[in-house]
Coordinates of C-alpha atoms in Angstrom, one line a residue:
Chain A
X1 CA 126.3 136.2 76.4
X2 CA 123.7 134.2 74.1
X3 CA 122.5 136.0 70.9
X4 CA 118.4 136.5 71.6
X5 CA 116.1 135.3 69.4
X6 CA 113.5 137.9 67.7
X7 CA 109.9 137.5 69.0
X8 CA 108.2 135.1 66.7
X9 CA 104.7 135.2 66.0
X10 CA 104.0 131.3 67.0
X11 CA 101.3 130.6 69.8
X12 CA 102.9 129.4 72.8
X13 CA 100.8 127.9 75.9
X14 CA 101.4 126.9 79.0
X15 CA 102.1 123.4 79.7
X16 CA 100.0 121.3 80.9
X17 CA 101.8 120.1 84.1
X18 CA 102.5 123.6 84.9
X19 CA 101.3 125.3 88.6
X20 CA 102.7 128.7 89.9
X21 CA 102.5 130.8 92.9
X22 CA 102.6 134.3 93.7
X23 CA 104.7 135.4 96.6
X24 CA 105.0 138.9 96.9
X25 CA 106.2 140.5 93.5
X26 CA 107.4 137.2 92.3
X27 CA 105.7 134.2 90.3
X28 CA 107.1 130.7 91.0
X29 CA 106.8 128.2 88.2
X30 CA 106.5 124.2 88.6
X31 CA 106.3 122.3 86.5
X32 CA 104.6 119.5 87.8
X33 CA 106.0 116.6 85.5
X34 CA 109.9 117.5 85.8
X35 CA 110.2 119.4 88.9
X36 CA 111.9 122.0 87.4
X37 CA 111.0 125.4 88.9
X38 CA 111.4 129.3 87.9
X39 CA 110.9 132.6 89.6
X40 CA 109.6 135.9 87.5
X41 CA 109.9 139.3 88.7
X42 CA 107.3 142.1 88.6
X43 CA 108.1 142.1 84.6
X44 CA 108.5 138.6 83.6
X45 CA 105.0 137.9 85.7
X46 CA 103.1 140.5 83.9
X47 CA 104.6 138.7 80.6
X48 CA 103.6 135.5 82.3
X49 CA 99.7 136.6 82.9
X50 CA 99.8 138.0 78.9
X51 CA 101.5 134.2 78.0
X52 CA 97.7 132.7 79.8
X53 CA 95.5 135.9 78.4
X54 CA 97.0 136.4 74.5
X55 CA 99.7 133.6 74.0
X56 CA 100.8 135.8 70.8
X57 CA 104.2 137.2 71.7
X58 CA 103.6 139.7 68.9
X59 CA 100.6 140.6 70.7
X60 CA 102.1 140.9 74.1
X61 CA 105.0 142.8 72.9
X62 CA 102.1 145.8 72.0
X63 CA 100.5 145.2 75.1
X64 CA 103.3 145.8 77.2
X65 CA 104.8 148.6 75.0
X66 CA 101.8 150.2 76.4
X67 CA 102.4 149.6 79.7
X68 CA 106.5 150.3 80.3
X69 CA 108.9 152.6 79.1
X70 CA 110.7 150.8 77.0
X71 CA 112.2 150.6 73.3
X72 CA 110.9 147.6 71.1
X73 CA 114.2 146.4 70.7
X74 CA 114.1 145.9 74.6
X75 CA 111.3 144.8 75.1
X76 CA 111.4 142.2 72.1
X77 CA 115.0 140.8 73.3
X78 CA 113.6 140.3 77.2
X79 CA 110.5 138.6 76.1
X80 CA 112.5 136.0 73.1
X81 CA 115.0 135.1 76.0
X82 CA 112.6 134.3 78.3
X83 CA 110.4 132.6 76.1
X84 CA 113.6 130.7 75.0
X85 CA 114.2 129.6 79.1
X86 CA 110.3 128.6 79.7
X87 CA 111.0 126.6 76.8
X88 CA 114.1 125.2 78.0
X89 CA 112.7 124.7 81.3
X90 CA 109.4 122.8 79.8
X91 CA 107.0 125.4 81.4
X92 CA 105.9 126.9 78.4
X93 CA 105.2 125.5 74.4
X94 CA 105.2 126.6 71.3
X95 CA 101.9 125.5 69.2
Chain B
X1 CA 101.6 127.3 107.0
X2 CA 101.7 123.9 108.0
X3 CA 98.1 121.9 107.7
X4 CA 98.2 119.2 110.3
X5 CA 97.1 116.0 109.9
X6 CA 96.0 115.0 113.6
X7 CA 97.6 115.8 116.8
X8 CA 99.0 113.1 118.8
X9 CA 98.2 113.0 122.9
X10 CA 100.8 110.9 124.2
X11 CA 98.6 109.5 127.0
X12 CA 101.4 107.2 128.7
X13 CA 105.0 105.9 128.3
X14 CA 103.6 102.8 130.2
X15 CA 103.7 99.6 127.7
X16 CA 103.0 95.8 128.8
X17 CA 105.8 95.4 126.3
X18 CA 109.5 96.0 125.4
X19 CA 109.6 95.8 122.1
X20 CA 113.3 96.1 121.1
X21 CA 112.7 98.3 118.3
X22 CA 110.9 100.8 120.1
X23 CA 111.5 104.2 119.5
X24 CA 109.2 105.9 122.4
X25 CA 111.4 103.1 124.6
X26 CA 107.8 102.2 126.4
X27 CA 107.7 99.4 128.7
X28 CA 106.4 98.5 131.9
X29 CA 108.3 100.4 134.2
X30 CA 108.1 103.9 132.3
X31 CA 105.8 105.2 134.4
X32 CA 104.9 108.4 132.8
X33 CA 101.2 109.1 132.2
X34 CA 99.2 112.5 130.6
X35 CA 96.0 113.5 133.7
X36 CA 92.9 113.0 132.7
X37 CA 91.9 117.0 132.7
X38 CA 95.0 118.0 131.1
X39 CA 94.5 115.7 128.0
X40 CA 90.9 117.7 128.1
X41 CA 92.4 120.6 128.0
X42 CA 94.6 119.8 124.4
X43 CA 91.7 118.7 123.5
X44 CA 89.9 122.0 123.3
X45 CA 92.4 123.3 121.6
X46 CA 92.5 120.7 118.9
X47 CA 90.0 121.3 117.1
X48 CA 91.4 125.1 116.0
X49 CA 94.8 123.3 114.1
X50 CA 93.4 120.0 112.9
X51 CA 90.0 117.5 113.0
X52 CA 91.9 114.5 114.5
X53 CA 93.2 113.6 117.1
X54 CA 95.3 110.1 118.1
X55 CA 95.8 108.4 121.5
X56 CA 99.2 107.0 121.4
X57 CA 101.3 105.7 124.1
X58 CA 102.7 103.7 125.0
X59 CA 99.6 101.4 125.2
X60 CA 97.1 104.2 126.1
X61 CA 94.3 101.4 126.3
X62 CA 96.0 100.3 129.7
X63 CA 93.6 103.8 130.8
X64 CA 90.9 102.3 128.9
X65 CA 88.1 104.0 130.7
X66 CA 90.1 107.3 130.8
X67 CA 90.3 106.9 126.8
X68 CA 87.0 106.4 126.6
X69 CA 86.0 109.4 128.5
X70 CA 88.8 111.4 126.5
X71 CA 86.8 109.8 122.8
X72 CA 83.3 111.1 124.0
X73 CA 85.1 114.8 124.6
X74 CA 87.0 114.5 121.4
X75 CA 84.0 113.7 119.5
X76 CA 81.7 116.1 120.8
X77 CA 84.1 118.9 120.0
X78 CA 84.1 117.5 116.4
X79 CA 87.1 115.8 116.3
X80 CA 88.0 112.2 114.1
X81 CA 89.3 110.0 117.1
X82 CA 92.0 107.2 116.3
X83 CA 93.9 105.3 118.6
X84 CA 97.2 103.9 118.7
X85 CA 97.8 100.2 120.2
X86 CA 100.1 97.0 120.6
X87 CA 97.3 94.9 121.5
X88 CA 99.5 93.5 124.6
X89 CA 96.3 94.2 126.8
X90 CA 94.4 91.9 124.4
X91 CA 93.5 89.0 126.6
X92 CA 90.4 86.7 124.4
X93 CA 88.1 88.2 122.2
X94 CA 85.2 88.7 124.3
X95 CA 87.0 91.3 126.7
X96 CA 88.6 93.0 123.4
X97 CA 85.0 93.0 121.8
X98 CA 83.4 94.8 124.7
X99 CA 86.0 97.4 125.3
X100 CA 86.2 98.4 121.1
X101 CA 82.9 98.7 121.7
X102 CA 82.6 100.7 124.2
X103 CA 85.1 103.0 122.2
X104 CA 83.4 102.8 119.0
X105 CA 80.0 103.7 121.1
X106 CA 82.2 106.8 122.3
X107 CA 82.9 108.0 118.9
X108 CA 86.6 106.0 117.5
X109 CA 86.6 105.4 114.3
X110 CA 90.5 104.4 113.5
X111 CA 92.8 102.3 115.3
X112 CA 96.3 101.3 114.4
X113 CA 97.1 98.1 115.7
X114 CA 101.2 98.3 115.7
X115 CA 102.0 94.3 115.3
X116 CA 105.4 93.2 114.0
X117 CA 108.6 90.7 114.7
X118 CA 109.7 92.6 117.6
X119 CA 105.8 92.4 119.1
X120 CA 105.8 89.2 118.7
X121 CA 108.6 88.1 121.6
X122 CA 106.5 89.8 124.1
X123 CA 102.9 89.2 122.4
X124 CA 101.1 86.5 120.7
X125 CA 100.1 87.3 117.3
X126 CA 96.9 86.1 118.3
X127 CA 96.4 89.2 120.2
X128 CA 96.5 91.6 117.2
X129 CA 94.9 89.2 115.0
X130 CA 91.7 89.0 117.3
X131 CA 91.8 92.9 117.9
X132 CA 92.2 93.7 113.9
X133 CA 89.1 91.3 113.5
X134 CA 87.0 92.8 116.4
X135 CA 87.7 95.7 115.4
X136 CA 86.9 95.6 111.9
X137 CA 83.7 93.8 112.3
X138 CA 82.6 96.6 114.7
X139 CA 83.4 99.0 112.1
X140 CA 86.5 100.4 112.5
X141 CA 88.8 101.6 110.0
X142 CA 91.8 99.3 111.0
X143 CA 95.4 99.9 110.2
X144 CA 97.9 97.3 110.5
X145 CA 101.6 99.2 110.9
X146 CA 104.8 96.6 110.8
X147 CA 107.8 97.5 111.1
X148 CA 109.8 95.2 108.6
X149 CA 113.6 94.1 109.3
X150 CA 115.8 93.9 106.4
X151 CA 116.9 90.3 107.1
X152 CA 112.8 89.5 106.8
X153 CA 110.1 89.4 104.2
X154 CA 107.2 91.3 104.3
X155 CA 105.2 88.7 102.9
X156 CA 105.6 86.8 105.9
X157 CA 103.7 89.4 108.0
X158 CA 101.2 90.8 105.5
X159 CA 99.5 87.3 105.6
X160 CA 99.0 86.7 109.3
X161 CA 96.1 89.3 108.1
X162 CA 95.2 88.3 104.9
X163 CA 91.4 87.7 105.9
X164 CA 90.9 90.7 107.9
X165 CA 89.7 93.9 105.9
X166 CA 92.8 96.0 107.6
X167 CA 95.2 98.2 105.6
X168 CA 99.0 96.6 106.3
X169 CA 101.3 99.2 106.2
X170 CA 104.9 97.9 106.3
X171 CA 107.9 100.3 106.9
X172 CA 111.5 99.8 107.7
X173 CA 113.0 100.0 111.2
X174 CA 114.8 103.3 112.2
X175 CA 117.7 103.2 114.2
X176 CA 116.4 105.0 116.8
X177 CA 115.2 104.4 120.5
X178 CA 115.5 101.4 121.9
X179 CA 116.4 100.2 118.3
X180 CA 120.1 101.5 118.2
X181 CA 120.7 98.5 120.1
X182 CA 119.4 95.9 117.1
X183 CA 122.0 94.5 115.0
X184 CA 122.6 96.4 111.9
X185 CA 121.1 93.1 109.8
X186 CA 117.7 94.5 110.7
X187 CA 117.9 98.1 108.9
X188 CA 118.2 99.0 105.0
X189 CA 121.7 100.9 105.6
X190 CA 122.3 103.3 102.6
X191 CA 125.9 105.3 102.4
X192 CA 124.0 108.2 100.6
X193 CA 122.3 111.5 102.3
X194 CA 118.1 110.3 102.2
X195 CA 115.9 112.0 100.4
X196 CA 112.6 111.9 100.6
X197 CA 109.5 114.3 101.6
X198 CA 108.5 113.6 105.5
X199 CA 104.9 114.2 106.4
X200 CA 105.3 113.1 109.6
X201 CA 105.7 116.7 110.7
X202 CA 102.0 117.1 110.2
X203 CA 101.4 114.8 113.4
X204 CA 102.9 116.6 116.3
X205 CA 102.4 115.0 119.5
X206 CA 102.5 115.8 123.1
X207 CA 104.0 114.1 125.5
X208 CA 102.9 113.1 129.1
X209 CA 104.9 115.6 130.5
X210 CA 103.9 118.5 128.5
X211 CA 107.1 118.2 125.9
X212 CA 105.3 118.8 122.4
X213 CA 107.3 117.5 119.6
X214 CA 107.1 117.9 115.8
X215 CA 107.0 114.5 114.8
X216 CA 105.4 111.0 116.4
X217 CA 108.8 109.4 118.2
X218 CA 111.9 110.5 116.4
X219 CA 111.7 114.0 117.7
X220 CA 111.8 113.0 121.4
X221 CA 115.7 112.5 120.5
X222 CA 116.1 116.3 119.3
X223 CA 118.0 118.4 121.8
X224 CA 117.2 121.5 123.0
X225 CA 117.0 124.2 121.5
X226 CA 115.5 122.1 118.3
X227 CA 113.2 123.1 115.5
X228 CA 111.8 119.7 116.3
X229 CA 111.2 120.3 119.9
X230 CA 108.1 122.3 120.0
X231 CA 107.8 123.5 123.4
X232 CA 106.4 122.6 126.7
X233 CA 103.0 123.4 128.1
X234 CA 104.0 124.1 131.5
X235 CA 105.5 127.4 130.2
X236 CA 103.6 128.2 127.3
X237 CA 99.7 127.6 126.4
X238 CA 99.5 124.6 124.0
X239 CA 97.7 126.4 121.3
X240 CA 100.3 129.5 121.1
X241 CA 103.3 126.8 120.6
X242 CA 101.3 125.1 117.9
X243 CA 100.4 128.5 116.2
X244 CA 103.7 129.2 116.2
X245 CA 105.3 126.0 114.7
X246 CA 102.4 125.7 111.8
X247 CA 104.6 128.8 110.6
X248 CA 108.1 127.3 110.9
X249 CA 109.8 127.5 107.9
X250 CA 112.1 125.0 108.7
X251 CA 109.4 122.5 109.3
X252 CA 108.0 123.5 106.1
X253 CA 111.0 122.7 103.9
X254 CA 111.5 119.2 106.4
X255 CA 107.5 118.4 105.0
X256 CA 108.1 119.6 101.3
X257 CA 112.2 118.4 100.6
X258 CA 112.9 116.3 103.7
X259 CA 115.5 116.6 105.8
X260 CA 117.2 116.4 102.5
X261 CA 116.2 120.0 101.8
X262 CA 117.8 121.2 105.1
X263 CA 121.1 119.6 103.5
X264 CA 120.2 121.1 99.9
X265 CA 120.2 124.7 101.4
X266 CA 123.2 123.9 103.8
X267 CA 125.4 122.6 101.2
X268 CA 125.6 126.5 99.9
X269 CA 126.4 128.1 103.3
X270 CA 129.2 128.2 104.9
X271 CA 128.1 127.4 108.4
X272 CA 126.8 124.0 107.1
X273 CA 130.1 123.5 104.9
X274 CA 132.1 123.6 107.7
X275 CA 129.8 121.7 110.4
X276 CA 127.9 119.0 108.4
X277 CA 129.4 115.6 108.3
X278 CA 127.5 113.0 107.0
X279 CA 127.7 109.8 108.5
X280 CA 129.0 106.5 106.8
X281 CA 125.5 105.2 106.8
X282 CA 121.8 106.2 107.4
X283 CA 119.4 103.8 108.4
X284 CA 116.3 106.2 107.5
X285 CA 115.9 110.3 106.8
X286 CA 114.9 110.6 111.1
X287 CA 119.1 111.0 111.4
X288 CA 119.6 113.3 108.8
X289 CA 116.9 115.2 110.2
X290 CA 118.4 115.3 114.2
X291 CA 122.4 115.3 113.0
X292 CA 120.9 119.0 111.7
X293 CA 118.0 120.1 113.7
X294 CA 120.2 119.1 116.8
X295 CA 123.3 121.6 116.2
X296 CA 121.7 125.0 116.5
X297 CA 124.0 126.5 114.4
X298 CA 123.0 124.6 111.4
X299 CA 119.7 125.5 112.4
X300 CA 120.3 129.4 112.4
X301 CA 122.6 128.5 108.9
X302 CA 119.3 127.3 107.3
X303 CA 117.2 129.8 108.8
X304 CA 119.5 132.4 107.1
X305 CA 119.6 130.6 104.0
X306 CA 115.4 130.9 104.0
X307 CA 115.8 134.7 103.9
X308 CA 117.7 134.3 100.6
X309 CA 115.2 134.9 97.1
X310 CA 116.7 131.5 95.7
X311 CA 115.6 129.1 99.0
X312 CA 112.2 131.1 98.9
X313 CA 111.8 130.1 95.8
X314 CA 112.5 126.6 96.1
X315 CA 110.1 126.7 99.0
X316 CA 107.7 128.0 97.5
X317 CA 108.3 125.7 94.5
X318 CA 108.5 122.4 96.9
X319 CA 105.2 123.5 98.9
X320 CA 103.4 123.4 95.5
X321 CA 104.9 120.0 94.4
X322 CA 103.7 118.5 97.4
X323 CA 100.5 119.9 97.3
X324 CA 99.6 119.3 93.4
X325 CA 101.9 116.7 92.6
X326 CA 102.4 114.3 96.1
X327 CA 99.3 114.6 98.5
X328 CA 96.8 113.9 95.4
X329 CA 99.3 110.5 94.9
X330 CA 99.5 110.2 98.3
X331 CA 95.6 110.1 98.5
X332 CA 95.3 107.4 95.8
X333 CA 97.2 105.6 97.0
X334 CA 95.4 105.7 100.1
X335 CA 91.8 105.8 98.9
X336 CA 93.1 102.4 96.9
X337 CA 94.9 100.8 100.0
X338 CA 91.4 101.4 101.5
X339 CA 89.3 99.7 98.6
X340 CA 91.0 96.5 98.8
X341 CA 90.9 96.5 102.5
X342 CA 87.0 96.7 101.6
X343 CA 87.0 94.3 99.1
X344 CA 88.8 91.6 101.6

């Protein structure tokens, strides 16, 4: 299993070439350029919609210690990993 | 949900021509023809799916009065009227004048003029030449739609044209139809699955026997039961099969992916391990699409496949690339086509 990656406190947007859907609990991802595409559960789309409304993963990481019961060290490891596949996948970028 | 396009009435099978490449197989003997009242009534219905709707045949204009009538009913329900023809009725420019008129005066304002090689043994060139002016100078948005062998340039064809402000649209022959019967010199034979998006889905048509079909010509070769085979208005009001096949899934993914996508979600399911066989060659993406919408149990394989959170999601994820990333490049290319038509 890959090591995670602590949250840094780089801004990361959303690509440009990026469009996405919501279908039922999920988000679906394009990205618009490569054709790559990603689906987010309840979880990773309410990280999604603090990536458009903070882009700070130190700041979403409060935000949604507020909102689920779950340890930093959780919370901090789901976020960096998928940050780290966004990446990989071109749908998000660091500033 | 699918958003169509325009809704094709099949008016007749009935064609002065036999064009070998035909893939309705119209010609002069095919006597099947669509009633006057009964094109009236898909034409009420119409207008609750799409804003268009096409007269196809065939060579509808062999009912030109009736086509007329049908263009003053489409038009006053609100409907974009375009018309389908081989020009084989063309017979001098005065005749072909009045009667565009008389369509134009009735509310047409498109007309594909299909013109190529295989037109050409039964009809003078002259005839879609004349039409494609009349028409043009009366103010219709003219089309010119070839269908190009592979053993011929499409040079050749494009300036028979060339002073006419018509769009030429060139495309490849399918073996389909009469076609299977054309050497295979005249298709572009590839040994690899097509891919390829097809929006032909958004142009259902019905035929004159009440058959509607999701696609303009291939799918009158799908047998039944077929996705592609969209029922028959003799058992089932026209507008409940087209509500129903606007929400096919299957044609969704064959709009979005292709028939390609069928194959993409097959590939992972058993069913469609053990039945798929590709061929040796394809001539187009129409024979992908009918070697899988034809075997019902490849259908019911994909069907299960669309249940799955991974096929949703690459559904979901094609339907979005087609609509933010093809139909805008689809439209350029379009809105271009139609500037140089303009500037001719």
């Amino acid at each position: 299993m890959e090591q995670a990656k602590s949250v840094g406190s780089e801004g990361i947007k959303i690509s440009g070439d990026v469009v996405f859907e919501k279908v039922g609990e999920e988000l679906i991802l394009l990205n618009l350029e490569s054709g790559a595409y990603f689906g987010l559960n309840s979880v990773g789309r309410r990280m999604w919609e603090l990536v458009l409304a903070l882009g700070s993963p130190e700041r979403m990481v409060e935000c949604l210690l507020n909102e689920f019961d779950v340890s930093r060290e959780i919370l901090e490891r789901d976020l960096a990993n998928l940050i780290r596949e966004l990446k990989e996948k071109r749908l998000i970028k660091g500033e | 949900m699918l958003q169509y396009s325009v809704i094709g009435l099949m008016y007749t099978r009935t064609c002065p021509l036999s064009c070998a490449h035909c893939i309705t197989e119209s010609a002069p003997k095919v006597k099947e023809r669509m009633r006057l009242q009964q094109a009236s009534d898909y034409l009420r219905v119409i207008p609750r799916f799409c804003s268009q709707v096409c007269f196809t045949g065939g060579e509808p204009l062999l009912y030109h009065r009736e086509i007329v009538e049908l263009t003053h009913q489409a038009k006053a329900l609100g409907l974009k009227v375009s018309l389908v023809t081989g020009a084989g009725w063309v017979r001098g420019e005065a005749t072909a004048r009045s009667k565009v008129a008389e369509l134009v005066d009735a509310g047409l304002g498109s007309l594909c003029i299909s013109w190529d090689q295989y037109h050409e043994e039964f009809s003078p060139r002259e005839r879609a030449v004349t039409l494609a002016r009349v028409a043009t100078e009366l103010g219709v948005d003219v089309e010119v739609r070839t269908i190009i062998s592979a053993n011929r340039p499409k040079d050749e064809f494009q300036a028979v044209f060339k002073d006419i402000p018509a769009r030429f649209q060139a495309y490849p022959g399918i073996a389909l139809g009469r076609a299977v019967s054309l050497p295979a010199t005249h298709f572009n034979i590839a040994d690899e699955l097509p891919t390829g998006v097809c929006s032909v889905v958004l142009s259902p048509v019905v035929e004159p026997d009440g058959s509607v079909y999701a696609c303009c010509g291939p799918s009158h070769y799908c047998q039944r039961p077929s996705p592609l085979m969209l029922g028959h208005t003799s058992t089932e009001p026209f507008e409940d099969i087209l509500a129903r096949a606007v929400k096919d899934p299957v044609l969704e993914i064959i709009l979005n992916l292709g028939p390609h996508g069928l194959y993409l979600l097959l590939k992972d399911h058993p069913v469609g391990r053990a039945r798929f066989r590709a061929r040796s060659g394809y001539s187009g993406m129409c024979e992908l699409c009918l070697d899988i919408t034809n075997d019902p149990e490849l259908v019911d394989a994909v069907r299960e496949r669309l249940a799955d959170a991974d096929a949703r999601r690459l559904m979901v994820a094609s339907r979005l690339w087609m609509d933010k990333k093809l139909m805008p490049i689809m439209n350029k290319q379009r809105f271009e086509s139609d500037k140089v038509a303009e500037e001719a």
